[in-house]
Coordinates of C-alpha atoms in Angstrom, one line a residue:
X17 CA 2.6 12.7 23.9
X18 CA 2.2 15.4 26.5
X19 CA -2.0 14.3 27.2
X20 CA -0.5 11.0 28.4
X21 CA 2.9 11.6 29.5
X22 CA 4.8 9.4 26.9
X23 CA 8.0 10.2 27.4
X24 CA 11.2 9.3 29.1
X25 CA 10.3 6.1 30.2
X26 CA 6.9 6.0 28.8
X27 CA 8.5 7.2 25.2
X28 CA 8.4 3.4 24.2
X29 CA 4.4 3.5 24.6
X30 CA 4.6 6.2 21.5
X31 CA 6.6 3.9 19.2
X32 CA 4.2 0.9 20.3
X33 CA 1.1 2.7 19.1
X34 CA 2.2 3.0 15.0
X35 CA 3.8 -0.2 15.5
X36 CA 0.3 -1.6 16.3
X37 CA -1.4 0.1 13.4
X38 CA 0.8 -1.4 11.6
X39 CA 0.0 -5.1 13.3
X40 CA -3.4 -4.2 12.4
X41 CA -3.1 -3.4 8.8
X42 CA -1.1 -7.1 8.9
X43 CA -4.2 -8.6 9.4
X44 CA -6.6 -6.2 8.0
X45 CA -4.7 -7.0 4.5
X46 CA -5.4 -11.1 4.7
X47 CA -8.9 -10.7 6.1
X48 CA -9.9 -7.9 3.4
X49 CA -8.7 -10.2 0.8
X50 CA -10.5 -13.3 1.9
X51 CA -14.1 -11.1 2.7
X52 CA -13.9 -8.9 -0.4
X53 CA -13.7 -12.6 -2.5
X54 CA -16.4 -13.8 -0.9
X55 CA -18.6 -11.1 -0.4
X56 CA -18.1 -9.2 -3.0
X57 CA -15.9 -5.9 -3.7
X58 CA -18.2 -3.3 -3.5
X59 CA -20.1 -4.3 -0.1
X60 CA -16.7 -4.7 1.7
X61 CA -16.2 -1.2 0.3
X62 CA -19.6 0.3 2.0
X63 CA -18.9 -1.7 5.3
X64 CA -15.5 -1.2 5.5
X65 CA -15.9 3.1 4.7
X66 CA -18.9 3.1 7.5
X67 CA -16.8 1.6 9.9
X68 CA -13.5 3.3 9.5
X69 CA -15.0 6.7 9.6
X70 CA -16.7 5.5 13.3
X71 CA -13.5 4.2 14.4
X72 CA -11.6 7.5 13.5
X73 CA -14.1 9.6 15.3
X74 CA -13.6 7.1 18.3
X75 CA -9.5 7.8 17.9
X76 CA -10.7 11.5 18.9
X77 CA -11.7 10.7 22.2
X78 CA -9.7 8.2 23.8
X79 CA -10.0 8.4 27.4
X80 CA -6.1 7.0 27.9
X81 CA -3.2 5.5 25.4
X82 CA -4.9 1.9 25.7
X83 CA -8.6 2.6 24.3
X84 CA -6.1 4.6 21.6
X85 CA -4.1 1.4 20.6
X86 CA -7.1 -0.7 20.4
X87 CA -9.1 1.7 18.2
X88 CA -5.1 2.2 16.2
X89 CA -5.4 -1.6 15.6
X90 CA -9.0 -1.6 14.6
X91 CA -8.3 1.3 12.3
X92 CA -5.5 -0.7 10.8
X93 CA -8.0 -3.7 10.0
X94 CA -11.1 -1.9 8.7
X95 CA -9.1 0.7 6.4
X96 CA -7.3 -2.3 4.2
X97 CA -10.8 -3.2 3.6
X98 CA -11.3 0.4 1.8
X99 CA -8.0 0.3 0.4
X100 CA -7.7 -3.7 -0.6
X101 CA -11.3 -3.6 -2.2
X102 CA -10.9 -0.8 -3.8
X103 CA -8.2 -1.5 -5.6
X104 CA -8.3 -4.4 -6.6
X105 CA -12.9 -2.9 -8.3
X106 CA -10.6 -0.1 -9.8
X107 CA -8.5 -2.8 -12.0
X108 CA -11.4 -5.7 -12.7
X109 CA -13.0 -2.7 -14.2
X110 CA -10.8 -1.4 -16.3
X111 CA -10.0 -2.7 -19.7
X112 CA -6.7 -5.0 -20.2
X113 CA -4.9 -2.1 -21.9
X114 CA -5.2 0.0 -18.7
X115 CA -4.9 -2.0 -15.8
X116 CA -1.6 -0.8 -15.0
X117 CA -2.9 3.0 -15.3
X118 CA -5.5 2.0 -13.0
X119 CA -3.0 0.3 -10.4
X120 CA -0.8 3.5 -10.4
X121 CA -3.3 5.8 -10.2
X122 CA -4.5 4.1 -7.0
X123 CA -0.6 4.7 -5.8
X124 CA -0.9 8.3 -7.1
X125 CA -3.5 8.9 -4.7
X126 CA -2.2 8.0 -1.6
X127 CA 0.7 11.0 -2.6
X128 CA -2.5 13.3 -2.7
X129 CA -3.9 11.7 0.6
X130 CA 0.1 12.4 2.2
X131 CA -0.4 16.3 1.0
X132 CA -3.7 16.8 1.9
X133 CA -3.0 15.5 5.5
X134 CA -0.3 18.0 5.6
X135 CA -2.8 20.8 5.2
X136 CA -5.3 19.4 7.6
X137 CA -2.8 19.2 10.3
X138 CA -1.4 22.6 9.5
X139 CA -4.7 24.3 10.3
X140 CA -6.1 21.9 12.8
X141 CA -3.5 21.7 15.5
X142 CA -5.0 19.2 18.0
X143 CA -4.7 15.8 17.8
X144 CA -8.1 14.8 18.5
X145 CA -10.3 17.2 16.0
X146 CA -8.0 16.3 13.5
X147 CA -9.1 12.6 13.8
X148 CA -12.9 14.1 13.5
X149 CA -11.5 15.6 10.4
X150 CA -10.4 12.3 8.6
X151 CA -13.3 10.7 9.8
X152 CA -15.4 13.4 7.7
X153 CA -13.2 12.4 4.8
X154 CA -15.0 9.4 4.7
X155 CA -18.5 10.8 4.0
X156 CA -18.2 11.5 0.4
X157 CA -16.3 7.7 0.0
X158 CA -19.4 6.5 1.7
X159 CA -21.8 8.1 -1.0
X160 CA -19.4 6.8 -3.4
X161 CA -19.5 3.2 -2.3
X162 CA -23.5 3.2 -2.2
X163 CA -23.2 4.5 -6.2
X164 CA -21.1 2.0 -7.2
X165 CA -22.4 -1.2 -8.6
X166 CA -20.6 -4.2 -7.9
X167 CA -17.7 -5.8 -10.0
X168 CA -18.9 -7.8 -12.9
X169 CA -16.1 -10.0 -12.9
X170 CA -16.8 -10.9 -9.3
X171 CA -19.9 -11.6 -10.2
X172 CA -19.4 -13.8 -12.8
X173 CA -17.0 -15.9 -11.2
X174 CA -19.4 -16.4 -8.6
X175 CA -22.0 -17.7 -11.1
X176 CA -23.9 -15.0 -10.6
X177 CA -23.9 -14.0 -14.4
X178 CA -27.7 -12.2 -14.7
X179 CA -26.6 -10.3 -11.9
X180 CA -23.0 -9.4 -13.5
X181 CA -25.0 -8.5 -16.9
X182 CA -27.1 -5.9 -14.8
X183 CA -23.9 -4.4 -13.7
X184 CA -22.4 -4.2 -17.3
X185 CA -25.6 -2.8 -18.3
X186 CA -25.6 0.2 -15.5
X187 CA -21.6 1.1 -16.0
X188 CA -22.4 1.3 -20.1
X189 CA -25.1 3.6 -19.3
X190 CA -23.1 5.7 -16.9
X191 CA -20.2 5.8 -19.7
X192 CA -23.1 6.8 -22.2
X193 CA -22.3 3.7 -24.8
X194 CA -24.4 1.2 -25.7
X195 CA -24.2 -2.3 -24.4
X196 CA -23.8 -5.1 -26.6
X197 CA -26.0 -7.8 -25.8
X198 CA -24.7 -10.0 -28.5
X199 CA -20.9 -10.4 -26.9
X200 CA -22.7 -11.5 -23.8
X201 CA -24.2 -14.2 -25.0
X202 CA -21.3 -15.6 -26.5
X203 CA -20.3 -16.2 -23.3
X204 CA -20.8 -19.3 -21.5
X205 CA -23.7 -19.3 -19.2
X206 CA -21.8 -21.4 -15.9
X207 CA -18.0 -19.5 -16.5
X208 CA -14.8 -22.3 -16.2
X209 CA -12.4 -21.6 -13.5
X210 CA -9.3 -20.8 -14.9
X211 CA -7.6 -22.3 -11.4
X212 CA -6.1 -25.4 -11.7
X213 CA -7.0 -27.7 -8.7
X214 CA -4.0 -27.9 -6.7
X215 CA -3.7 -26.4 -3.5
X216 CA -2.2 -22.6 -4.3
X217 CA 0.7 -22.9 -1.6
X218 CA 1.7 -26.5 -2.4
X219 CA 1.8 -24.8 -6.2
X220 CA 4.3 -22.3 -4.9
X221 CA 6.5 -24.3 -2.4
X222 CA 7.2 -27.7 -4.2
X223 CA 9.2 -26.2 -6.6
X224 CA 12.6 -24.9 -6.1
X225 CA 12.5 -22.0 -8.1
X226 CA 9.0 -21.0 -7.8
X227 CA 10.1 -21.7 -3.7
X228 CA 12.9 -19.2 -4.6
X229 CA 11.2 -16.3 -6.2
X230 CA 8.3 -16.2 -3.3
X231 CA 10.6 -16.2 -0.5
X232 CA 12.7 -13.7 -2.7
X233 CA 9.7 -11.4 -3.5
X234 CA 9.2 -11.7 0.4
X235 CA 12.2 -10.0 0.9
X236 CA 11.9 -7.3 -1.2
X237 CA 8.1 -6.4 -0.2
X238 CA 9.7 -6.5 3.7
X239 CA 12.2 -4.2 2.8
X240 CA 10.3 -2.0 0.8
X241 CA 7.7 -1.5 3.9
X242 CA 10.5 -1.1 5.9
X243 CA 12.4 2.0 3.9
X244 CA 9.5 3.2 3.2
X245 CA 7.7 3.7 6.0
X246 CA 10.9 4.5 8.4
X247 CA 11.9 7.6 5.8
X248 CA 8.0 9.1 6.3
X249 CA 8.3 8.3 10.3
X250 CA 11.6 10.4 10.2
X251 CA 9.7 13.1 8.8
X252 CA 9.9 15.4 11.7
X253 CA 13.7 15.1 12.2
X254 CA 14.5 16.6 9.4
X255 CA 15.3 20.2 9.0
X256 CA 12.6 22.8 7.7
X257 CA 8.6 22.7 8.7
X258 CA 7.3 19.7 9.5
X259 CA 4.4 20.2 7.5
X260 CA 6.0 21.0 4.0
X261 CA 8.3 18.2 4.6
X262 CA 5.2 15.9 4.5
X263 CA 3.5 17.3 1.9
X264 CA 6.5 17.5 -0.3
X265 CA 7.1 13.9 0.7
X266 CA 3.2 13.3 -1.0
X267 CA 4.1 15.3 -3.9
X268 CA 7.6 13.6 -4.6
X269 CA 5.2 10.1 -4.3
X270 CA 2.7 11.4 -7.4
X271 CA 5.4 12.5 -9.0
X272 CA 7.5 9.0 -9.1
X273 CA 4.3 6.7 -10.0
X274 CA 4.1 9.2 -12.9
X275 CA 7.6 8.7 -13.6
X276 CA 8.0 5.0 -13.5
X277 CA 4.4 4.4 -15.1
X278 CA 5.6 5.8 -18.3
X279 CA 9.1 4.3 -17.6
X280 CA 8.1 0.5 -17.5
X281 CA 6.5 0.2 -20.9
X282 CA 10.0 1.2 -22.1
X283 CA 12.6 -0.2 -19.6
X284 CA 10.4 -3.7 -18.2
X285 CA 9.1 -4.2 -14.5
X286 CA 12.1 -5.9 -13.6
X287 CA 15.0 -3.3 -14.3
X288 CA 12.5 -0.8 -12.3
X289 CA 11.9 -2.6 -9.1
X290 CA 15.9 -3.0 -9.1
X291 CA 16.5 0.6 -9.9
X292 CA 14.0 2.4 -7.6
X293 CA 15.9 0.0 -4.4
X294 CA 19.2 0.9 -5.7
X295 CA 17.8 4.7 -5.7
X296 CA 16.8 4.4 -1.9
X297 CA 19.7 2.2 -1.2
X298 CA 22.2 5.4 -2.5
X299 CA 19.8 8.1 -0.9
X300 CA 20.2 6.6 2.4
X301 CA 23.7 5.9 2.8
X302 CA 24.6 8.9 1.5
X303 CA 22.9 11.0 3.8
X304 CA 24.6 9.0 6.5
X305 CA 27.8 9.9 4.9
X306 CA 27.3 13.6 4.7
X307 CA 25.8 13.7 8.1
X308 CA 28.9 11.8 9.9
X309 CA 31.6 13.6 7.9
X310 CA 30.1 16.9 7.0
X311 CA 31.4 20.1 9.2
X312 CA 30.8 24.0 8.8
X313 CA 27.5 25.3 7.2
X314 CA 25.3 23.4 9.0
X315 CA 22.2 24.8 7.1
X316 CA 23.6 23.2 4.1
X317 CA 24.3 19.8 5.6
X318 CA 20.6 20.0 7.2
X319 CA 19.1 21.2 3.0
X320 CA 21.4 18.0 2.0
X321 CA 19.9 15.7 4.2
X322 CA 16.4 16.8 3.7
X323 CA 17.1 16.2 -0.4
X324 CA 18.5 12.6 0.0
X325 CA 15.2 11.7 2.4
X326 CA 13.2 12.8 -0.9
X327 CA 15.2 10.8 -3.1
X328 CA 14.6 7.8 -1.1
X329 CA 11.0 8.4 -0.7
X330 CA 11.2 8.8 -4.4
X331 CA 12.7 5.5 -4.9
X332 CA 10.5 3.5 -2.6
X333 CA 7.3 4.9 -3.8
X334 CA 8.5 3.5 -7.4
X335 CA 9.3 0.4 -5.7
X336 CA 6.4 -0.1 -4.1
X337 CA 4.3 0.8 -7.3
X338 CA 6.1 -1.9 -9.6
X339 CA 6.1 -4.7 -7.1
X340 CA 2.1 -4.4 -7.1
X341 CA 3.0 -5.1 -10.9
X342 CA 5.4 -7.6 -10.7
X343 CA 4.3 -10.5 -8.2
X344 CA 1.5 -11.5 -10.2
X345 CA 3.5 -12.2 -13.3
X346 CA 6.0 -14.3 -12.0
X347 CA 3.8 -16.9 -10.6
X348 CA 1.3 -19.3 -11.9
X349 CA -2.8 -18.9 -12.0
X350 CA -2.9 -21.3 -9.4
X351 CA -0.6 -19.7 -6.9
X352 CA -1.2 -15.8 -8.0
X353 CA -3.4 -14.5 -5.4
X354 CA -2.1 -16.9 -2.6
X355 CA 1.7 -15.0 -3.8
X356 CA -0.2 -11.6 -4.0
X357 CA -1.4 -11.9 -0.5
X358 CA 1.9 -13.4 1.3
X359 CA 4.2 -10.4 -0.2
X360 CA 1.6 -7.9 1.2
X361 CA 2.0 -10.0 4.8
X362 CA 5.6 -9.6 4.9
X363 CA 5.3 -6.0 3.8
X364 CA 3.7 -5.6 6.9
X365 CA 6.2 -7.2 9.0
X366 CA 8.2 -4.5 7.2
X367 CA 6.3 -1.5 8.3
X368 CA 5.6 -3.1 11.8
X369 CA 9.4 -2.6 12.6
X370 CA 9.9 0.8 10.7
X371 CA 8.9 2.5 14.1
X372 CA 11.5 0.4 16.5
X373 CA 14.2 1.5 13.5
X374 CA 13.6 5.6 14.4
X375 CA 13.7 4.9 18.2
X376 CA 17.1 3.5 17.5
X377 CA 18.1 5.9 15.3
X378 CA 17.5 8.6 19.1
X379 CA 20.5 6.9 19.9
X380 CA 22.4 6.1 17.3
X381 CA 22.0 8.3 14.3
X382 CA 24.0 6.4 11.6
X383 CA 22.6 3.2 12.5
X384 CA 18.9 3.5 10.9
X385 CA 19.9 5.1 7.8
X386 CA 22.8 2.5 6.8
X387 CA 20.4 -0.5 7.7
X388 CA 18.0 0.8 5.6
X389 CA 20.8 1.6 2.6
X390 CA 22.0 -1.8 2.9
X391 CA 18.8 -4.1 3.1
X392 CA 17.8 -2.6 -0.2
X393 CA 20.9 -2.5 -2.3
X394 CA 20.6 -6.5 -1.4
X395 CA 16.7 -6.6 -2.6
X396 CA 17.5 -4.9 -5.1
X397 CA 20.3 -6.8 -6.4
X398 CA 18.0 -9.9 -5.6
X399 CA 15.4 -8.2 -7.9
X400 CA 18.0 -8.8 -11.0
X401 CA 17.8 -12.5 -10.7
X402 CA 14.1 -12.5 -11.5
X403 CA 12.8 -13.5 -14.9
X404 CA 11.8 -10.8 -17.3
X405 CA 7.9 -10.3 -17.3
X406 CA 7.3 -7.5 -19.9
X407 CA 6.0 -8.3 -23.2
X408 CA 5.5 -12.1 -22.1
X409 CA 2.4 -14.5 -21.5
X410 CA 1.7 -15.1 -17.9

């Protein structure tokens, strides 16, 4: 801010720069989707953790604000290649059973990655050698990626089944279990396609409901980006340390992925992703409520404030957890993955505009919190029209 003068006029230049992240992860998360199916899981991973931790270090010495946004938007791109890949190894994987586990623990740890920035700032104060830090980060995920073998299932879909045998062969001795040759060659040797032929996004849009629940699940994914990401960008508004209200913002993340992961095999996916919007939905308008009408102890009105924030972050760090569960089970084989990857585009159109919200929010301090309050007591009441998922075939 102060290096490059970004403010008064220039203050607009700051908001532009996370709003261009943002615009970068928008289209790091179709092209990571598309490379990491055709190339393979694990050798997006390597490329994709080599180049982030180059274009970090790069962040560190921008000459002006311009060479920054470019590198912001190439960060964007690259790092939903570590993060899409990644994932989506960490559940193929696992065993049916724990699939879910393996998709919330993936949430958990961005909570840990939200803390543990929180105590890299706290003892690295400029800018700049903290982006060397995060870039170093990415060393021991390098190592990790060269480890790994690459994801049986991708390889068998690809036809490539000596290759995928190898791989079951090198993950059962890393386990310490023997591998079963027998089950193996009861498979077929050329593996059917369990897609149906049609094109994915006719699949989706010719029919009325199914053109319902994806423009639906839309929505909610927008909205979700949006709360989200605008109650971690008000962050340093709020009252107490800037750098415990992060952390505890993390924390408060792990600790609602835990929550609703043991919640869902009790209560359904649905009534979850409607309760976790409803929970942000109440935190955010209440905290407009206290601030506009509250008077007197001003230190409790601040503590107040700072406790509704966390309940919201609580809520749309469930959300977003559940809705990773839901969209794939409320469409068809042939659409899934096209569904998968327009939710997590309009989550990004979400998240692009979270910045714009807290610039608004300068001048109007209600205004922010009772958009937010209201967009997701509407998803979330949207949410309750959706077909029950748990328990049932896809």
């Amino acid at each position: 801010v102060f290096q490059w003068n970004l403010v008064c006029d220039r203050a607009t230049l700051k908001t532009i720069s996370t709003s261009i992240y943002f615009l970068g992860v928008f289209f790091g998360s179709v092209m990571a989707g598309v490379l990491s199916d055709k190339f393979g899981r694990v050798f997006i991973l390597r490329v994709a953790s080599v180049v982030s931790a180059i274009i970090i270090a790069l962040n560190g010495i921008s000459p002006n604000v311009y060479v920054f946004y470019l590198l912001q938007f190439l960060t964007g791109v690259v790092c939903m290649g570590t993060i899409m890949s990644s994932v989506v190894y960490a559940i193929e994987i696992a065993k049916e059973k724990h699939r879910l586990l393996a998709g919330i623990f993936c949430n958990v740890m961005f909570g840990v990655g939200c803390a543990l920035f929180s105590v890299i700032a706290y003892f690295i104060r400029d800018w700049r050698n903290i982006e060397f830090a995060v870039a170093l980060l990415f060393v021991p995920c390098i190592l990790d990626a060269f480890i790994m073998v690459e994801s049986p299932r991708w390889l068998y879909g690809r036809n490539r089944t000596d290759e995928a045998k190898e791989s079951c062969k090198r993950i059962a001795r890393m386990n310490g279990v023997k591998f079963d040759d027998g089950i193996w060659d009861n498979l077929d040797d050329k593996p059917k396609s369990s897609e149906e032929s049609h094109n994915s996004l006719t699949e989706i849009f010719v029919r009325p409901y199914s053109r319902f629940l994806i423009c639906s699940v839309m929505f909610i994914w927008a909205v979700t980006s949006l709360v989200y990401y605008g109650l971690i960008l008000n962050g340093g508004s709020l009252a107490g340390d800037i750098f415990w209200n992060n952390a505890l913002g993390g924390l408060v993340e792990v600790f609602a992925d835990i929550t609703f992961y043991f919640m869902v095999l009790k209560v359904g996916v649905r009534n979850l992703v409607a309760t976790t919007l409803f929970i942000a939905s109440f935190s955010c308008i209440a905290s407009t409520v206290v601030a506009q009408t509250g008077s007197g102890n001003t230190a409790a009105l601040e503590t107040l404030g700072l406790i509704f924030a966390m309940i919201g972050r609580f809520g749309t760090s469930g959300s977003f957890a559940m809705i990773f569960v839901q969209c794939p089970q409320l469409f068809p084989t042939s659409g899934r993955t096209t569904a998968l990857g327009l939710s997590s585009m309009a989550a990004r159109i979400g998240s692009i505009l979270s910045p714009f919200t807290i610039q608004v929010q300068e001048d109007i301090p209600w205004l922010s919190p009772v958009i937010f309050g209201i967009l997701a007591f509407f998803a979330a009441s949207l949410a309750l029209t959706f077909p029950r998922t748990s328990g049932k075939p896809l």
